[in-house]
XYZ file of C-alpha atoms in Angstrom:
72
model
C 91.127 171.249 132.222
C 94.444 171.163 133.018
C 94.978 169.140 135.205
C 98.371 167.557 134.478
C 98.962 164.493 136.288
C 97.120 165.073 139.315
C 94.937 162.545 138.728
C 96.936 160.067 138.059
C 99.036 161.107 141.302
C 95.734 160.706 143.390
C 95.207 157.164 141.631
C 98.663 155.842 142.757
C 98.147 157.358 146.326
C 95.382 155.810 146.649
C 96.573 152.306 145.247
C 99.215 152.616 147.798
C 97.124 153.253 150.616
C 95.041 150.241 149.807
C 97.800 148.008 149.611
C 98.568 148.798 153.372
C 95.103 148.524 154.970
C 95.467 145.157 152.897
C 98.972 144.218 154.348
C 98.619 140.671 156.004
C 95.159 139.636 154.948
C 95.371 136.571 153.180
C 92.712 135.598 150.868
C 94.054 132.115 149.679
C 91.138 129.964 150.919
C 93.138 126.811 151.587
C 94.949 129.427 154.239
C 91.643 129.878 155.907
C 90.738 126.915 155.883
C 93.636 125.603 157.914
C 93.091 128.614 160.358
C 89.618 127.546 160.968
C 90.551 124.138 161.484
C 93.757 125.146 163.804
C 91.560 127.389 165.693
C 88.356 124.833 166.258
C 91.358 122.082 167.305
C 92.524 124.655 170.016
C 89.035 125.211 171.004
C 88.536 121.395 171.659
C 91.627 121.309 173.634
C 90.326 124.528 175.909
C 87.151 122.677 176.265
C 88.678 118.673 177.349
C 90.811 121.163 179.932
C 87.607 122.758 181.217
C 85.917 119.209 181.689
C 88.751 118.093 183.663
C 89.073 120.799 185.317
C 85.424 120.337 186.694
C 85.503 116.621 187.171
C 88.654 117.394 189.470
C 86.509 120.263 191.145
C 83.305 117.791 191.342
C 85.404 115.183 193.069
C 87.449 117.376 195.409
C 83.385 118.481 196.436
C 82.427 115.337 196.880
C 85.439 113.640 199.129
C 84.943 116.832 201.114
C 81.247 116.299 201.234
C 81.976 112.410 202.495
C 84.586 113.928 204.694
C 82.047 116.232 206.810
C 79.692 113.459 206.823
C 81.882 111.541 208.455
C 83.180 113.861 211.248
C 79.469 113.704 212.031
């Protein structure tokens, strides 16, 4: 059993190594909760865009629509 201070080696290693696969993860929950929140505001902005973008489209389809009817 003589192991010296291998083990304690292996313990530090190991704390170390867990501290990097941890770097930049935030656990504060008032953090995630304003991620959440900033990320469900820019998903209501993607979305208004996408509506307008399709209104634009729907009118566009129906002027041309009115167009070929009247060429007819």
């Amino acid at each position: 059993m003589t192991r010296g201070d291998e083990r304690e080696r292996a313990r530090l290693r190991n704390l170390k190594k867990q501290k990097e696969q941890n770097k930049g993860k935030c656990k504060d929950p008032t953090s995630v909760k304003k991620r959440q929140e900033s990320d469900a505001e820019i998903m209501r902005q993607k979305q208004a865009a996408a509506l307008e973008r399709k209104e634009v489209e729907a009118k566009a389809a129906a002027a041309a629509a009115m167009a070929a009817k009247a060429k007819k």
